[in-house]
mmCIF file of C-alpha atoms and ligand atoms in Angstrom:
data_model
loop_
_atom_site.group_PDB
_atom_site.id
_atom_site.type_symbol
_atom_site.label_atom_id
_atom_site.label_comp_id
_atom_site.label_asym_id
_atom_site.label_seq_id
_atom_site.Cartn_x
_atom_site.Cartn_y
_atom_site.Cartn_z
ATOM 1 C CA MET A 145 65.745 128.512 -85.842
ATOM 2 C CA PHE A 146 65.610 131.088 -88.620
ATOM 3 C CA LYS A 147 65.391 129.974 -92.241
ATOM 4 C CA ILE A 148 68.315 129.668 -94.487
ATOM 5 C CA ASP A 149 69.194 132.939 -96.351
ATOM 6 C CA LYS A 150 69.537 132.040 -100.059
ATOM 7 C CA ASN A 151 71.420 135.271 -100.591
ATOM 8 C CA LYS A 152 74.151 134.439 -98.203
ATOM 9 C CA ILE A 153 75.160 130.922 -99.189
ATOM 10 C CA PRO A 154 78.882 130.310 -98.735
ATOM 11 C CA TYR A 155 80.551 130.293 -102.140
ATOM 12 C CA HIS A 156 83.248 127.832 -101.182
ATOM 13 C CA VAL A 157 82.881 125.211 -98.425
ATOM 14 C CA GLY A 158 85.880 123.156 -97.340
ATOM 15 C CA ILE A 159 85.170 119.860 -95.567
ATOM 16 C CA ILE A 160 87.455 117.819 -93.408
ATOM 17 C CA MET A 161 85.742 114.453 -93.342
ATOM 18 C CA ASP A 162 86.687 112.992 -90.033
ATOM 19 C CA GLY A 163 85.374 110.125 -87.982
ATOM 20 C CA ASN A 164 85.074 107.320 -90.557
ATOM 21 C CA GLY A 165 87.154 104.978 -88.335
ATOM 22 C CA ARG A 166 85.182 105.639 -85.106
ATOM 23 C CA TRP A 167 81.947 105.345 -87.013
ATOM 24 C CA ALA A 168 83.023 101.759 -88.146
ATOM 25 C CA LYS A 169 84.468 100.853 -84.783
ATOM 26 C CA LYS A 170 81.173 101.730 -83.119
ATOM 27 C CA ARG A 171 79.580 99.136 -85.457
ATOM 28 C CA LEU A 172 82.333 96.623 -84.980
ATOM 29 C CA LEU A 173 83.138 97.006 -88.694
ATOM 30 C CA PRO A 174 86.539 97.235 -90.408
ATOM 31 C CA ARG A 175 87.809 100.828 -90.789
ATOM 32 C CA LEU A 176 87.380 100.498 -94.597
ATOM 33 C CA ALA A 177 83.629 100.159 -94.096
ATOM 34 C CA GLY A 178 83.706 103.596 -92.434
ATOM 35 C CA HIS A 179 85.493 105.078 -95.461
ATOM 36 C CA LYS A 180 82.992 103.324 -97.854
ATOM 37 C CA ALA A 181 80.277 104.914 -95.850
ATOM 38 C CA GLY A 182 82.207 108.108 -96.096
ATOM 39 C CA VAL A 183 81.997 108.122 -99.905
ATOM 40 C CA ASP A 184 78.284 107.751 -99.561
ATOM 41 C CA ALA A 185 78.167 110.879 -97.409
ATOM 42 C CA LEU A 186 80.430 112.635 -99.880
ATOM 43 C CA LYS A 187 77.922 111.934 -102.686
ATOM 44 C CA ARG A 188 74.984 112.971 -100.461
ATOM 45 C CA VAL A 189 76.691 116.209 -99.389
ATOM 46 C CA THR A 190 77.896 117.030 -102.872
ATOM 47 C CA ASN A 191 74.276 116.815 -104.225
ATOM 48 C CA ALA A 192 72.998 118.846 -101.352
ATOM 49 C CA ALA A 193 75.630 121.513 -101.664
ATOM 50 C CA ARG A 194 74.801 121.922 -105.277
ATOM 51 C CA GLU A 195 71.019 122.151 -104.582
ATOM 52 C CA LEU A 196 71.704 124.747 -101.884
ATOM 53 C CA GLY A 197 73.745 126.986 -104.395
ATOM 54 C CA ILE A 198 77.251 126.342 -103.089
ATOM 55 C CA LYS A 199 79.687 126.790 -106.014
ATOM 56 C CA GLU A 200 82.823 125.245 -104.802
ATOM 57 C CA LEU A 201 83.282 122.236 -102.549
ATOM 58 C CA SER A 202 86.708 121.028 -101.276
ATOM 59 C CA PHE A 203 87.054 117.611 -99.595
ATOM 60 C CA PHE A 204 90.199 116.627 -97.608
ATOM 61 C CA ALA A 205 90.320 112.967 -98.740
ATOM 62 C CA PHE A 206 93.964 111.923 -98.027
ATOM 63 C CA SER A 207 96.672 113.923 -96.267
ATOM 64 C CA THR A 208 100.413 113.822 -96.600
ATOM 65 C CA GLU A 209 100.368 112.270 -93.067
ATOM 66 C CA ASN A 210 97.798 109.578 -93.977
ATOM 67 C CA TRP A 211 100.639 107.391 -95.633
ATOM 68 C CA GLN A 212 101.462 106.412 -92.036
ATOM 69 C CA ARG A 213 98.342 104.162 -91.867
ATOM 70 C CA ASP A 214 98.322 100.510 -92.653
ATOM 71 C CA LYS A 215 98.883 99.813 -96.366
ATOM 72 C CA GLU A 216 95.555 98.032 -96.485
ATOM 73 C CA GLU A 217 93.711 101.129 -95.429
ATOM 74 C CA VAL A 218 95.760 103.424 -97.651
ATOM 75 C CA ASP A 219 95.103 101.158 -100.767
ATOM 76 C CA GLY A 220 91.454 100.857 -99.782
ATOM 77 C CA ILE A 221 91.012 104.586 -99.727
ATOM 78 C CA PHE A 222 92.612 104.866 -103.162
ATOM 79 C CA ASP A 223 90.311 102.187 -104.497
ATOM 80 C CA LEU A 224 87.277 103.994 -103.264
ATOM 81 C CA VAL A 225 88.337 107.172 -104.831
ATOM 82 C CA LEU A 226 89.112 105.451 -108.155
ATOM 83 C CA LYS A 227 85.702 103.609 -107.977
ATOM 84 C CA HIS A 228 83.816 106.890 -107.279
ATOM 85 C CA LEU A 229 85.512 108.700 -110.172
ATOM 86 C CA LYS A 230 84.868 105.842 -112.548
ATOM 87 C CA GLU A 231 81.263 105.421 -111.547
ATOM 88 C CA ASN A 232 80.549 109.199 -111.885
ATOM 89 C CA TYR A 233 82.825 110.083 -114.845
ATOM 90 C CA GLU A 234 79.907 110.553 -117.291
ATOM 91 C CA ARG A 235 77.779 112.265 -114.741
ATOM 92 C CA PHE A 236 80.386 114.921 -114.008
ATOM 93 C CA ILE A 237 80.541 115.667 -117.701
ATOM 94 C CA HIS A 238 76.738 115.695 -118.112
ATOM 95 C CA ASP A 239 76.233 117.833 -114.934
ATOM 96 C CA LYS A 240 78.983 120.262 -115.845
ATOM 97 C CA VAL A 241 80.996 119.462 -112.669
ATOM 98 C CA LYS A 242 84.534 120.558 -112.626
ATOM 99 C CA ILE A 243 86.877 118.217 -110.776
ATOM 100 C CA THR A 244 90.147 119.711 -109.438
ATOM 101 C CA THR A 245 92.695 118.273 -107.113
ATOM 102 C CA MET A 246 95.081 119.665 -104.579
ATOM 103 C CA GLY A 247 98.154 117.661 -103.398
ATOM 104 C CA ASP A 248 100.993 115.857 -105.068
ATOM 105 C CA ILE A 249 98.817 113.380 -107.007
ATOM 106 C CA SER A 250 101.869 112.004 -109.013
ATOM 107 C CA LYS A 251 102.745 109.892 -105.811
ATOM 108 C CA LEU A 252 99.342 108.106 -105.936
ATOM 109 C CA PRO A 253 98.905 104.768 -107.667
ATOM 110 C CA LYS A 254 99.399 105.100 -111.422
ATOM 111 C CA ASN A 255 95.804 104.166 -112.425
ATOM 112 C CA LEU A 256 94.303 106.740 -109.943
ATOM 113 C CA TYR A 257 96.826 109.417 -110.990
ATOM 114 C CA GLU A 258 95.917 108.879 -114.621
ATOM 115 C CA LEU A 259 92.267 108.970 -114.048
ATOM 116 C CA LEU A 260 92.570 112.137 -112.027
ATOM 117 C CA VAL A 261 94.454 113.802 -114.748
ATOM 118 C CA ASP A 262 91.958 112.591 -117.358
ATOM 119 C CA VAL A 263 88.834 113.733 -115.410
ATOM 120 C CA SER A 264 90.357 117.075 -114.529
ATOM 121 C CA ASN A 265 91.149 117.723 -118.147
ATOM 122 C CA LYS A 266 87.742 116.564 -119.440
ATOM 123 C CA THR A 267 85.917 118.837 -117.021
ATOM 124 C CA LYS A 268 88.200 121.780 -116.891
ATOM 125 C CA HIS A 269 85.822 124.120 -118.880
ATOM 126 C CA ASN A 270 82.894 123.369 -116.581
ATOM 127 C CA THR A 271 82.015 126.333 -114.468
ATOM 128 C CA GLU A 272 78.715 125.464 -112.825
ATOM 129 C CA PHE A 273 80.097 123.605 -109.798
ATOM 130 C CA ILE A 274 83.634 122.739 -108.705
ATOM 131 C CA VAL A 275 84.480 119.673 -106.575
ATOM 132 C CA ASN A 276 88.057 119.896 -105.428
ATOM 133 C CA ILE A 277 89.673 116.855 -103.824
ATOM 134 C CA GLY A 278 92.665 116.998 -101.520
ATOM 135 C CA LEU A 279 94.809 113.843 -102.153
ATOM 136 C CA ASN A 280 98.293 113.494 -100.795
ATOM 137 C CA TYR A 281 97.542 117.141 -99.722
ATOM 138 C CA GLY A 282 99.211 119.045 -96.844
ATOM 139 C CA SER A 283 99.151 122.780 -96.635
ATOM 140 C CA ARG A 284 102.616 123.136 -95.428
ATOM 141 C CA SER A 285 104.044 121.218 -98.410
ATOM 142 C CA GLU A 286 101.769 123.338 -100.648
ATOM 143 C CA ILE A 287 103.262 126.494 -99.195
ATOM 144 C CA ILE A 288 106.886 125.354 -99.552
ATOM 145 C CA ARG A 289 106.070 124.100 -103.065
ATOM 146 C CA ALA A 290 104.678 127.595 -103.965
ATOM 147 C CA CYS A 291 107.919 129.302 -102.574
ATOM 148 C CA ASN A 292 110.078 126.885 -104.622
ATOM 149 C CA ASN A 293 108.080 127.582 -107.797
ATOM 150 C CA LEU A 294 108.633 131.289 -107.242
ATOM 151 C CA ILE A 295 112.349 130.818 -106.718
ATOM 152 C CA ASP A 296 112.466 128.674 -109.780
ATOM 153 C CA LYS A 297 110.837 131.552 -111.682
ATOM 154 C CA GLY A 298 113.678 133.920 -110.420
ATOM 155 C CA LYS A 299 111.245 136.050 -108.373
ATOM 156 C CA LYS A 300 112.935 138.335 -105.887
ATOM 157 C CA ASN A 301 109.928 140.296 -104.649
ATOM 158 C CA ILE A 302 106.498 138.769 -104.666
ATOM 159 C CA THR A 303 102.929 139.937 -104.151
ATOM 160 C CA GLN A 304 100.147 138.029 -102.461
ATOM 161 C CA GLN A 305 98.667 137.313 -105.814
ATOM 162 C CA ASP A 306 102.000 135.898 -107.078
ATOM 163 C CA PHE A 307 101.907 133.450 -104.151
ATOM 164 C CA ILE A 308 98.234 132.577 -104.604
ATOM 165 C CA ASN A 309 99.020 131.818 -108.210
ATOM 166 C CA GLU A 310 101.324 129.026 -107.122
ATOM 167 C CA LEU A 311 98.962 127.343 -104.720
ATOM 168 C CA TYR A 312 96.977 124.183 -105.790
ATOM 169 C CA THR A 313 93.826 126.171 -105.277
ATOM 170 C CA SER A 314 94.766 129.098 -107.533
ATOM 171 C CA SER A 315 91.609 128.783 -109.591
ATOM 172 C CA LEU A 316 89.322 128.653 -106.493
ATOM 173 C CA LYS A 317 88.042 131.331 -104.104
ATOM 174 C CA ASP A 318 89.183 131.171 -100.500
ATOM 175 C CA PRO A 319 86.799 128.945 -98.551
ATOM 176 C CA ASP A 320 84.083 130.868 -96.790
ATOM 177 C CA LEU A 321 83.252 128.080 -94.469
ATOM 178 C CA ILE A 322 85.277 125.021 -93.307
ATOM 179 C CA ILE A 323 83.439 122.167 -91.693
ATOM 180 C CA ARG A 324 85.143 119.510 -89.646
ATOM 181 C CA THR A 325 83.193 116.500 -88.440
ATOM 182 C CA SER A 326 83.718 114.078 -85.510
ATOM 183 C CA GLY A 327 84.299 116.539 -82.636
ATOM 184 C CA GLU A 328 87.959 117.347 -83.458
ATOM 185 C CA GLN A 329 88.653 121.222 -83.445
ATOM 186 C CA ARG A 330 91.705 121.775 -85.599
ATOM 187 C CA LEU A 331 92.643 122.333 -89.212
ATOM 188 C CA SER A 332 95.273 119.527 -89.488
ATOM 189 C CA ASN A 333 97.182 121.053 -92.354
ATOM 190 C CA PHE A 334 94.153 121.849 -94.423
ATOM 191 C CA MET A 335 94.205 125.201 -96.462
ATOM 192 C CA LEU A 336 96.151 127.088 -93.869
ATOM 193 C CA PHE A 337 96.852 129.993 -96.202
ATOM 194 C CA GLN A 338 93.400 130.060 -97.804
ATOM 195 C CA SER A 339 91.508 129.788 -94.417
ATOM 196 C CA ALA A 340 92.781 133.124 -93.090
ATOM 197 C CA TYR A 341 89.166 134.486 -93.083
ATOM 198 C CA SER A 342 87.166 131.320 -93.227
ATOM 199 C CA GLU A 343 84.431 130.646 -90.661
ATOM 200 C CA LEU A 344 85.069 127.411 -88.952
ATOM 201 C CA TYR A 345 82.201 124.915 -88.003
ATOM 202 C CA PHE A 346 82.832 121.855 -85.844
ATOM 203 C CA THR A 347 80.274 119.153 -85.291
ATOM 204 C CA LYS A 348 80.460 115.939 -83.242
ATOM 205 C CA THR A 349 78.695 113.979 -86.068
ATOM 206 C CA TYR A 350 80.918 111.392 -87.619
ATOM 207 C CA TRP A 351 81.424 111.991 -91.400
ATOM 208 C CA PRO A 352 79.486 108.920 -92.582
ATOM 209 C CA ASP A 353 76.372 110.274 -90.739
ATOM 210 C CA PHE A 354 76.689 113.746 -92.094
ATOM 211 C CA ASN A 355 73.697 114.717 -94.382
ATOM 212 C CA LYS A 356 71.915 117.576 -95.930
ATOM 213 C CA LYS A 357 70.231 118.529 -92.623
ATOM 214 C CA HIS A 358 73.767 118.892 -90.962
ATOM 215 C CA LEU A 359 74.927 120.873 -93.987
ATOM 216 C CA ILE A 360 71.966 123.271 -93.638
ATOM 217 C CA LYS A 361 72.624 123.620 -89.871
ATOM 218 C CA ALA A 362 76.304 124.481 -90.669
ATOM 219 C CA ILE A 363 75.207 127.071 -93.239
ATOM 220 C CA LYS A 364 72.742 128.607 -90.786
ATOM 221 C CA ASP A 365 75.463 128.876 -88.238
ATOM 222 C CA TYR A 366 77.686 130.473 -90.736
ATOM 223 C CA GLN A 367 75.005 132.946 -91.689
ATOM 224 C CA SER A 368 74.715 133.986 -88.114
ATOM 225 C CA ARG A 369 78.356 135.068 -87.933
ATOM 226 C CA ASP A 370 79.469 138.547 -88.410
ATOM 227 C CA ARG A 371 82.229 138.440 -91.037
ATOM 228 C CA ARG A 372 84.254 141.564 -90.802
ATOM 229 C CA PHE A 373 87.490 140.714 -92.547
ATOM 230 C CA GLY A 374 89.377 143.018 -89.994
ATOM 231 C CA LYS A 375 87.143 145.906 -90.682
ATOM 232 C CA ILE A 376 84.635 147.541 -88.187
ATOM 233 C CA LYS A 377 81.069 146.337 -88.411
ATOM 234 C CA GLN A 378 78.876 148.625 -90.677
ATOM 235 C CA GLU A 379 75.955 149.858 -88.731
ATOM 236 C CA LYS A 380 72.538 149.662 -90.483
ATOM 237 C CA LYS A 381 71.310 153.076 -91.476
HETATM 238 C C1 FPP B 561 89.174 110.462 -91.818
HETATM 239 O O1 FPP B 561 88.611 109.623 -90.966
HETATM 240 C C2 FPP B 561 88.923 110.081 -93.184
HETATM 241 C C3 FPP B 561 89.935 109.781 -94.070
HETATM 242 C C4 FPP B 561 91.387 109.799 -93.732
HETATM 243 C C5 FPP B 561 89.719 109.309 -95.398
HETATM 244 C C6 FPP B 561 88.543 109.983 -96.064
HETATM 245 C C7 FPP B 561 88.389 109.420 -97.399
HETATM 246 C C8 FPP B 561 87.135 109.083 -98.012
HETATM 247 C C9 FPP B 561 85.903 109.275 -97.311
HETATM 248 C C10 FPP B 561 87.189 108.642 -99.461
HETATM 249 C C11 FPP B 561 87.129 109.917 -100.347
HETATM 250 C C12 FPP B 561 86.535 109.645 -101.588
HETATM 251 C C13 FPP B 561 86.498 110.478 -102.651
HETATM 252 C C14 FPP B 561 85.728 110.208 -103.865
HETATM 253 C C15 FPP B 561 87.251 111.798 -102.599
HETATM 254 P P1 FPP B 561 89.427 108.712 -89.854
HETATM 255 O O2 FPP B 561 89.772 107.436 -90.585
HETATM 256 O O3 FPP B 561 90.658 109.548 -89.493
HETATM 257 O O4 FPP B 561 88.441 108.508 -88.751
HETATM 258 P P2 FPP B 561 88.818 108.361 -87.224
HETATM 259 O O5 FPP B 561 89.521 109.576 -86.774
HETATM 260 O O6 FPP B 561 87.560 108.079 -86.565
HETATM 261 O O7 FPP B 561 89.754 107.031 -87.143
#
């Protein structure tokens, strides 16, 4: 297999972290043990992404549909996010990581909401590396919210840029690559507008097992794709 091309690293990578439950089940562990191992994977992959030169990383941590899970699991996921943010708060500032969120975070438990607002504010001037977390996020709600924002602003005729400005991701580039783990091959309401030209990569690996090697494999696959954005391929002269 060819080596990774340092000049063609995807700028923004979106990750649908799937398979935590199955990872736990395989080990006869409670589902929350899978999510806990999922946070370890998130840390591993964040470090690896930064080392490889990725600039923006979006994680789908909790969808608008995930509220339908048992309360114990939902509360457990929020606790894990809270713990991760608390433990890494100083590190984000020191390492110049900007934390952004997408989704209606006002519906999250108050302590998590307040911490997310605080860490987003404290890190908003960092430009080195962005970690964007999808929490109570669903792309359809995001699109409807953008439309309502535009109506509220009295807009009658809008451009693509007007619309993009109302998305949670307005400060981010569109994802170049979207990775989904655990063998499922769908976007499940993740960045539907933003993914118009994203390359999609699916792997059978469960999220808690995903590591730097898997990320490199996904990037190499991405680099082998011919991204044309609707244009005709430029022949080499
Ligand atoms: C999908 O696996 C995973 C989730 C719904 C939760 C993922 C959340 C975390 C890993 C915590 C995120 C932490 C931070 C700091 C952002 P699944 O439960 O749907 O797996 P299954 O399909 O095998 O049941």
